[in-house]
Coordinates of C-alpha atoms and ligand atoms in Angstrom, one line a residue:
M484 CA -17.4 166.8 98.4
E485 CA -15.1 165.2 100.4
T486 CA -13.6 162.0 99.0
Y487 CA -14.4 160.3 102.2
L488 CA -18.0 160.9 101.5
K489 CA -17.9 160.0 97.8
K490 CA -17.3 156.4 98.6
P491 CA -20.4 155.8 100.6
I492 CA -22.7 157.4 98.1
F493 CA -21.0 155.8 95.4
F494 CA -22.1 152.6 97.1
F495 CA -25.6 153.7 98.5
L496 CA -26.2 154.5 94.7
L497 CA -25.3 151.3 93.3
F498 CA -27.1 149.3 96.3
V499 CA -30.5 151.8 95.5
F500 CA -29.8 150.9 91.5
Y501 CA -29.2 147.2 92.4
F502 CA -32.2 146.7 94.1
S503 CA -34.5 148.9 92.0
H504 CA -33.2 146.6 89.1
L505 CA -34.4 143.6 91.7
N506 CA -37.9 144.7 91.9
R507 CA -38.8 144.8 88.4
N508 CA -40.4 142.6 86.9
H509 CA -38.0 140.3 85.4
T510 CA -38.8 137.5 83.1
A511 CA -35.8 136.5 80.7
C512 CA -32.3 136.6 82.2
G513 CA -32.5 139.2 84.5
Y514 CA -33.1 142.2 82.2
S515 CA -36.1 142.0 81.1
Q516 CA -37.8 145.8 80.3
Y517 CA -41.2 144.7 78.9
K518 CA -42.9 141.8 79.8
Y519 CA -43.1 140.3 75.9
T520 CA -44.5 136.9 76.6
S521 CA -48.5 137.9 77.9
E522 CA -50.1 137.3 81.0
R523 CA -52.9 135.6 78.8
Y524 CA -50.3 132.9 77.7
Y525 CA -49.1 132.2 81.5
M526 CA -52.2 131.8 82.7
A527 CA -53.6 129.4 80.2
L528 CA -50.8 127.3 81.6
E529 CA -52.0 127.4 84.9
D530 CA -55.7 127.1 83.9
T531 CA -55.0 123.9 82.3
D532 CA -52.6 122.6 84.4
H533 CA -55.5 122.9 87.3
V534 CA -57.9 121.5 85.8
K535 CA -55.4 118.5 84.6
R536 CA -54.7 117.8 88.1
G537 CA -58.3 117.9 89.0
F538 CA -59.1 115.2 86.2
Q539 CA -56.3 113.2 87.4
A540 CA -57.3 113.6 91.1
L541 CA -60.8 112.5 90.0
L542 CA -59.7 109.6 88.6
H543 CA -57.0 109.0 91.1
S544 CA -58.7 106.9 93.5
F545 CA -61.4 105.5 91.6
L546 CA -60.9 101.9 92.0
E547 CA -61.0 102.1 95.8
N548 CA -63.9 104.1 96.1
L549 CA -65.4 101.7 93.8
Q550 CA -64.8 99.1 96.1
K551 CA -65.7 100.9 99.1
N552 CA -68.8 102.1 97.1
L553 CA -70.3 98.6 96.0
S554 CA -69.0 95.9 98.2
T555 CA -71.9 94.3 99.2
S556 CA -70.4 92.6 102.6
I557 CA -69.7 96.1 103.6
L558 CA -73.5 97.1 103.1
L559 CA -74.7 93.8 104.4
N560 CA -73.0 94.5 107.7
V561 CA -74.4 98.3 107.9
A562 CA -77.9 96.7 106.7
A563 CA -78.5 94.3 109.4
N564 CA -79.9 96.8 111.6
T565 CA -81.5 98.9 109.2
T566 CA -84.9 98.0 107.4
D567 CA -85.5 96.8 104.0
V568 CA -86.4 100.1 102.6
I569 CA -83.1 102.0 103.6
E570 CA -81.2 99.5 102.7
I571 CA -82.3 99.6 99.3
E572 CA -82.7 103.4 99.0
N573 CA -79.0 103.3 100.0
R574 CA -78.1 100.8 97.5
H575 CA -80.2 102.9 95.0
H576 CA -77.4 105.7 96.1
K577 CA -74.6 103.9 95.4
L578 CA -75.7 102.6 91.9
T579 CA -76.6 106.3 90.9
D580 CA -73.6 107.5 92.3
L581 CA -71.3 105.3 90.1
S582 CA -73.2 106.2 86.8
S583 CA -73.0 109.9 88.1
F584 CA -69.4 109.2 88.5
F585 CA -68.8 108.3 85.1
Q586 CA -70.6 110.7 83.2
Y587 CA -68.9 113.6 85.5
S588 CA -65.6 111.9 84.4
S589 CA -66.6 112.8 81.1
E590 CA -67.6 116.4 81.4
Q591 CA -64.5 117.0 83.1
A592 CA -62.6 114.9 79.9
A593 CA -64.4 117.6 77.7
L594 CA -63.2 120.9 79.8
L595 CA -59.7 119.3 79.8
V596 CA -59.4 118.8 76.2
G597 CA -60.9 122.3 75.5
K598 CA -58.4 123.6 78.0
I599 CA -55.7 122.2 76.3
E600 CA -56.9 122.8 73.0
L601 CA -57.0 126.2 73.7
C602 CA -53.6 126.1 75.5
F603 CA -52.2 125.5 72.6
E604 CA -53.5 127.9 70.6
I605 CA -52.6 130.5 72.5
T606 CA -49.4 129.0 72.5
K607 CA -48.6 129.2 68.9
N608 CA -50.3 132.5 68.7
E609 CA -47.9 134.0 71.4
S610 CA -44.8 132.7 69.1
E611 CA -46.6 133.8 66.3
S612 CA -46.8 137.6 68.3
Y613 CA -43.2 137.0 68.6
L614 CA -42.4 137.6 64.9
R615 CA -45.3 140.7 65.0
K616 CA -43.4 142.5 67.7
W617 CA -39.9 141.5 65.5
E618 CA -41.5 143.4 62.7
E619 CA -42.9 146.4 64.7
I620 CA -39.0 146.7 65.5
R621 CA -38.0 146.7 62.4
W622 CA -40.5 149.2 61.1
S623 CA -40.0 151.3 63.6
L624 CA -36.2 151.4 63.0
Q625 CA -34.6 154.9 63.3
P626 CA -33.3 156.4 59.7
S627 CA -29.6 156.8 61.0
I628 CA -29.6 152.7 61.6
S629 CA -27.2 151.3 58.6
T630 CA -29.4 149.5 55.5
E631 CA -26.4 146.4 56.6
V632 CA -28.3 146.4 60.1
K633 CA -31.6 146.4 58.6
A634 CA -30.6 143.7 56.6
L635 CA -29.8 141.6 59.4
V636 CA -33.1 142.0 61.1
D637 CA -34.5 140.7 58.4
E638 CA -32.7 137.7 58.0
Y639 CA -32.9 137.0 61.6
F640 CA -36.7 137.2 60.9
I641 CA -36.7 134.5 58.4
E642 CA -34.8 132.2 60.8
M643 CA -37.5 132.8 63.7
Q644 CA -40.1 132.6 61.2
S645 CA -38.8 129.2 60.1
F646 CA -38.7 128.3 63.8
H647 CA -42.2 129.5 64.4
T648 CA -43.4 127.2 61.6
M649 CA -41.8 124.3 63.0
F650 CA -43.0 125.2 66.7
S651 CA -46.3 125.6 65.6
D652 CA -46.5 122.1 63.4
I653 CA -45.2 120.1 66.3
I654 CA -48.0 121.9 68.7
D655 CA -50.4 121.0 66.2
D656 CA -49.1 117.4 66.4
F657 CA -49.4 117.4 70.0
S658 CA -52.6 118.8 70.3
E659 CA -54.0 116.6 67.9
Y660 CA -53.0 113.2 70.1
V661 CA -53.7 114.5 73.7
A662 CA -57.5 115.6 72.0
H663 CA -57.9 112.6 70.3
V664 CA -56.9 110.5 73.3
L665 CA -58.9 112.6 75.8
R666 CA -61.9 112.7 73.6
S667 CA -62.1 108.6 73.3
V668 CA -62.0 108.8 77.1
R669 CA -64.8 111.3 77.1
D670 CA -66.6 109.3 75.0
I671 CA -66.0 106.1 76.8
F672 CA -67.2 107.2 80.2
I673 CA -70.2 108.7 78.5
E674 CA -71.5 105.7 76.8
Y675 CA -70.8 103.1 80.0
A676 CA -72.9 106.1 82.0
D677 CA -75.7 106.3 79.4
I678 CA -75.5 102.2 79.6
Q679 CA -76.1 102.2 83.6
T680 CA -79.1 104.5 83.2
D681 CA -80.7 102.8 80.5
S682 CA -80.1 99.5 82.3
F683 CA -81.3 100.9 85.8
R684 CA -84.7 101.8 84.1
R685 CA -85.4 98.0 83.5
F686 CA -84.1 96.8 87.1
K687 CA -86.1 95.3 89.5
A688 CA -85.3 96.3 92.7
T689 CA -85.2 93.8 95.0
K690 CA -82.5 93.1 97.5
L691 CA -81.4 90.1 96.0
C692 CA -81.5 91.7 92.8
Y693 CA -79.1 94.8 94.4
N694 CA -76.7 92.6 95.4
V695 CA -75.9 90.7 92.3
Y696 CA -75.9 93.9 90.1
M697 CA -73.7 95.8 92.6
D698 CA -71.2 92.5 92.5
F699 CA -71.6 92.4 88.2
L700 CA -70.9 96.5 88.1
Q701 CA -68.1 96.8 90.4
Q702 CA -66.4 94.0 88.5
W703 CA -66.7 95.4 85.1
S704 CA -66.5 99.0 86.3
A705 CA -62.8 98.2 87.3
I706 CA -62.7 96.6 84.0
I707 CA -63.6 99.3 81.6
F708 CA -62.0 102.0 84.0
K709 CA -58.6 100.1 83.9
C710 CA -58.8 99.7 79.6
T711 CA -59.8 103.3 79.4
T712 CA -57.2 105.1 81.8
A713 CA -54.3 102.4 80.5
T714 CA -51.3 103.9 79.1
D715 CA -52.8 106.1 76.3
L716 CA -54.2 108.3 78.9
N717 CA -51.1 108.8 80.8
T718 CA -48.8 109.3 77.6
A719 CA -51.3 112.1 76.9
Y720 CA -50.5 113.9 80.4
D721 CA -46.9 112.9 79.5
V722 CA -47.1 114.2 76.5
Y723 CA -48.8 117.6 77.4
T724 CA -46.8 118.3 80.4
T725 CA -43.5 117.6 78.1
S726 CA -44.9 120.1 75.4
E727 CA -45.7 122.5 78.1
T728 CA -42.2 122.8 79.7
T729 CA -40.6 123.0 76.0
S730 CA -43.5 125.5 75.6
R731 CA -42.4 127.8 78.3
H732 CA -38.7 127.7 77.6
V733 CA -39.5 128.9 74.2
M734 CA -41.3 131.9 75.4
T735 CA -38.3 132.5 77.3
Q736 CA -35.6 132.3 75.3
L737 CA -37.9 134.4 72.1
E738 CA -38.5 137.3 75.3
F739 CA -34.8 136.7 75.7
R740 CA -34.1 137.5 71.6
M741 CA -36.5 140.7 71.4
Q742 CA -34.7 142.3 74.6
R743 CA -31.4 141.7 73.0
L744 CA -32.7 143.5 70.1
H745 CA -33.9 145.7 71.6
N746 CA -30.7 146.6 73.6
C747 CA -28.7 146.3 70.2
L748 CA -30.5 148.8 68.1
A749 CA -30.8 151.2 71.0
S750 CA -27.1 151.0 71.7
R751 CA -24.8 152.9 69.2
D752 CA -22.5 150.3 69.4
Y753 CA -24.2 147.8 67.0
R754 CA -20.9 145.7 65.8
M755 CA -20.3 144.7 69.5
R756 CA -24.1 144.0 70.4
C757 CA -25.8 143.2 67.6
Q758 CA -23.4 140.5 67.1
F759 CA -25.8 137.5 67.4
L760 CA -27.6 139.2 64.1
R761 CA -25.1 138.2 62.2
N762 CA -25.3 134.4 62.5
P763 CA -29.1 133.6 63.2
E764 CA -28.9 130.0 62.5
R765 CA -26.0 129.5 64.7
D766 CA -27.7 132.1 67.6
L767 CA -31.1 129.8 67.1
S768 CA -29.5 126.1 66.7
K769 CA -30.1 125.6 70.5
L770 CA -33.9 126.2 69.9
F771 CA -34.0 124.3 66.8
I772 CA -32.3 121.1 69.1
K773 CA -34.7 121.6 71.8
L774 CA -37.8 121.4 68.9
D775 CA -36.0 118.3 67.4
E776 CA -35.8 116.5 70.9
L777 CA -39.1 117.3 71.4
Q778 CA -40.1 116.3 68.0
Q779 CA -38.2 112.8 68.8
Y780 CA -39.9 112.5 72.0
F781 CA -43.3 112.4 70.5
D782 CA -42.2 109.8 67.6
I783 CA -41.1 107.4 70.3
K784 CA -44.0 107.9 72.3
I785 CA -46.7 108.2 69.6
K786 CA -45.2 105.9 67.3
R787 CA -44.1 103.6 70.2
G788 CA -40.3 102.9 68.6
R789 CA -40.9 103.0 65.2
V790 CA -38.9 106.3 65.3
N791 CA -37.5 107.4 61.6
S792 CA -33.9 107.3 62.5
N793 CA -33.3 110.2 59.7
R794 CA -34.3 113.4 62.0
K795 CA -35.5 115.9 59.9
R796 CA -33.6 119.1 59.4
R797 CA -35.2 122.2 58.8
S798 CA -34.8 122.1 55.3
D799 CA -37.8 118.9 55.1
I800 CA -39.5 121.0 57.7
S801 CA -40.3 124.0 55.7
E802 CA -41.5 121.4 52.9
G803 CA -44.2 120.4 55.7
R804 CA -43.4 116.8 55.2
K805 CA -43.4 115.5 58.8
S806 CA -46.3 117.0 59.5
I807 CA -48.0 115.9 56.6
E808 CA -46.9 112.5 57.2
L809 CA -47.9 112.4 60.9
K810 CA -51.3 114.2 60.0
L811 CA -51.9 111.1 58.0
K812 CA -50.9 108.5 60.1
M813 CA -53.2 110.2 62.8
Q814 CA -56.0 110.4 60.2
T815 CA -55.7 106.7 59.9
N816 CA -56.2 106.2 63.0
R817 CA -58.8 108.0 63.7
D818 CA -60.8 107.0 60.7
H819 CA -61.7 104.0 62.1
N820 CA -65.0 105.6 63.4
S821 CA -63.9 107.9 65.5
T822 CA -66.9 108.2 67.9
A823 CA -67.9 104.8 68.6
G824 CA -65.5 103.1 66.5
N825 CA -62.2 101.5 67.7
E826 CA -62.0 103.9 71.3
N827 CA -65.0 101.8 72.4
K828 CA -63.5 98.6 72.4
C829 CA -63.4 99.1 75.9
I830 CA -66.7 98.6 76.2
P831 CA -67.8 95.0 74.7
I832 CA -70.6 95.0 71.9
D833 CA -73.9 94.2 73.7
F834 CA -72.5 94.8 77.1
P835 CA -74.2 94.4 79.5
Y836 CA -76.9 91.9 78.5
K837 CA -74.4 89.5 76.9
Y838 CA -72.3 89.3 80.0
M839 CA -74.9 89.0 82.8
S840 CA -75.5 85.8 84.8
T841 CA -78.7 84.0 84.1
N842 CA -79.4 85.2 87.7
L843 CA -78.8 88.5 87.3
K844 CA -80.7 88.6 83.8
K845 CA -83.6 87.4 85.6
C846 CA -83.3 90.9 87.6
F847 CA -84.0 93.1 84.3
D848 CA -87.0 93.6 82.6
F849 CA -85.5 91.6 79.5
L850 CA -88.2 91.3 76.9
L851 CA -88.1 95.4 77.0
W852 CA -84.0 94.6 76.6
E853 CA -84.4 92.1 74.1
S854 CA -86.9 94.3 71.6
K855 CA -83.8 96.4 71.6
Ligands
NAG1615 C1 -45.0 143.1 87.7 O1 -44.8 144.6 88.5 C2 -46.3 144.9 88.8 C3 -46.0 146.2 89.6 O2 -45.1 146.0 90.8 C4 -47.3 143.8 89.8 O3 -48.3 144.5 90.1 C5 -47.1 142.8 88.8 O4 -48.1 141.8 89.6 C6 -46.1 142.4 88.4 N1 -46.2 141.1 87.6 C7 -45.4 139.8 87.6 C8 -45.6 139.2 87.2 O5 -44.9 139.9 88.4
NAG1616 C1 -68.8 106.8 95.7 O1 -69.6 107.3 96.8 C2 -69.1 108.5 96.7 C3 -70.2 109.3 98.0 O2 -71.6 108.9 97.8 C4 -69.4 109.6 95.7 O3 -69.1 110.9 95.8 C5 -68.3 109.0 94.8 O4 -68.5 109.6 93.3 C6 -68.7 107.2 94.7 N1 -67.4 106.5 93.6 C7 -67.9 105.8 92.9 C8 -66.7 105.5 91.9 O5 -68.8 105.3 92.7
NAG1617 C1 -55.1 133.0 67.4 O1 -54.6 133.8 66.1 C2 -56.0 133.8 65.3 C3 -55.3 133.8 63.7 O2 -54.5 135.2 64.5 C4 -57.0 133.9 66.0 O3 -57.9 133.6 64.7 C5 -57.3 133.2 67.2 O4 -58.7 133.9 67.5 C6 -56.5 133.4 68.1 N1 -56.7 132.5 69.2 C7 -56.8 132.8 70.5 C8 -57.2 132.2 71.4 O5 -56.4 134.2 70.8
NAG1618 C1 -68.4 105.0 60.4 O1 -69.7 105.5 60.7 C2 -70.4 105.7 59.7 C3 -71.9 106.5 60.6 O2 -70.9 107.3 61.3 C4 -71.0 104.2 59.0 O3 -71.6 104.5 57.8 C5 -69.8 103.4 58.1 O4 -69.9 102.5 57.8 C6 -68.7 103.5 59.7 N1 -67.5 102.9 59.4 C7 -67.0 102.2 59.6 C8 -65.6 101.3 59.1 O5 -67.3 101.2 60.6
NAG1619 C1 -84.3 97.3 112.8 C2 -83.6 97.3 114.0 O1 -83.2 96.0 114.0 N1 -83.4 98.2 114.7 C3 -82.0 98.5 115.8 C4 -81.2 98.6 115.7 O2 -80.3 98.7 116.5 C5 -81.0 99.5 117.8 C6 -79.5 99.3 119.4 O3 -78.7 99.2 118.4 C7 -82.2 98.7 118.4 O4 -82.5 99.7 119.6 C8 -83.1 98.4 117.0 O5 -84.3 98.4 117.5

């Protein structure tokens, strides 16, 4: 072939190679041959995110809607030209809408807890599956590969295992906290919805009573809602989002390491390409730092600044001290009767009867109530 033809052909081949390379599914640093992290993991993240955004949107405009739906002055204007029957029906709907809202929100909180717990479990399993993949590679090594390299692969594996243990512990702590917060939101909302349904059964449906009761519910719904969704819920969203970001990063890094191991063992040049195996601690140090940061973030967010200044190094982690400490802390938090104990401080005892004006009390069949 003429030399003047060779050059374009060379560039053409380079071009083809480059674009065929681009068109592959890339996951880690552009040269992933296999997708190591499962679709299931990414789908779980997406799905959870979707439900989380839905839940946030649902709660987002509650206070405005409450104002709109239960404002008696707006209803009075509308009602000026309607019959009493229509008007009362209208108000009846507003009140059932309100309790439906709390019931639905409670269900959504429960759904979100389920999604988040599953997502965290899949995350842990995904991390564990990297250990299995590493072992598979270890067992399928060619006999020609030296025992020295095999030993290095084993040592690296031990470091990965230690990373996995630490990562799983942190995920467990995050999961416990987020689930705890969301479950208490679920419990308060459903209790409040039940109280409304129950009260409504004893309600005397007159025009005046509707007005007084709607004012009452508008005021208390705002109080109870704000109390339930205050700092803890926002912290829980934050904790979840942060752990999700870190988890994505961890998966990319693990994937990268699998690919690198694969490449190094497939090449004949171990000395060059398997360098990273020689010092697993250093090679994984950035990932361990990432976990440390995550743990610190968690301590600051949850323990509200009461941070143990001596950051725990890995030597401690293998003893599992940190996670036991955290679990104990969470257990003591939860021990005050989780379903109806400290969480439901947002709904006062003997609500609503005790908090009603004398006028409003007259609107209920309160003989039934007092005998309760
Ligand atoms: C990977 O590539 C295949 C085939 O080209 C495609 O069907 C699939 O959706 C891709 N997956 C991702 C995550 O891009
Ligand atoms: C307000 O009314 C709308 C329409 O009836 C309903 O969809 C919504 O859930 C209500 N919101 C509240 C907070 O009552
Ligand atoms: C995670 O792994 C455990 C143990 O291997 C298994 O029992 C569980 O079903 C897995 N969870 C999910 C969601 O795949
Ligand atoms: C917790 O609830 C149980 C019943 O569910 C009750 O027997 C116990 O006294 C409660 N403990 C506290 C501290 O309220
Ligand atoms: C019940 C009542 O007052 N209905 C009136 C509502 O307003 C229309 C005119 O806008 C009247 O025709 C109705 O009689």
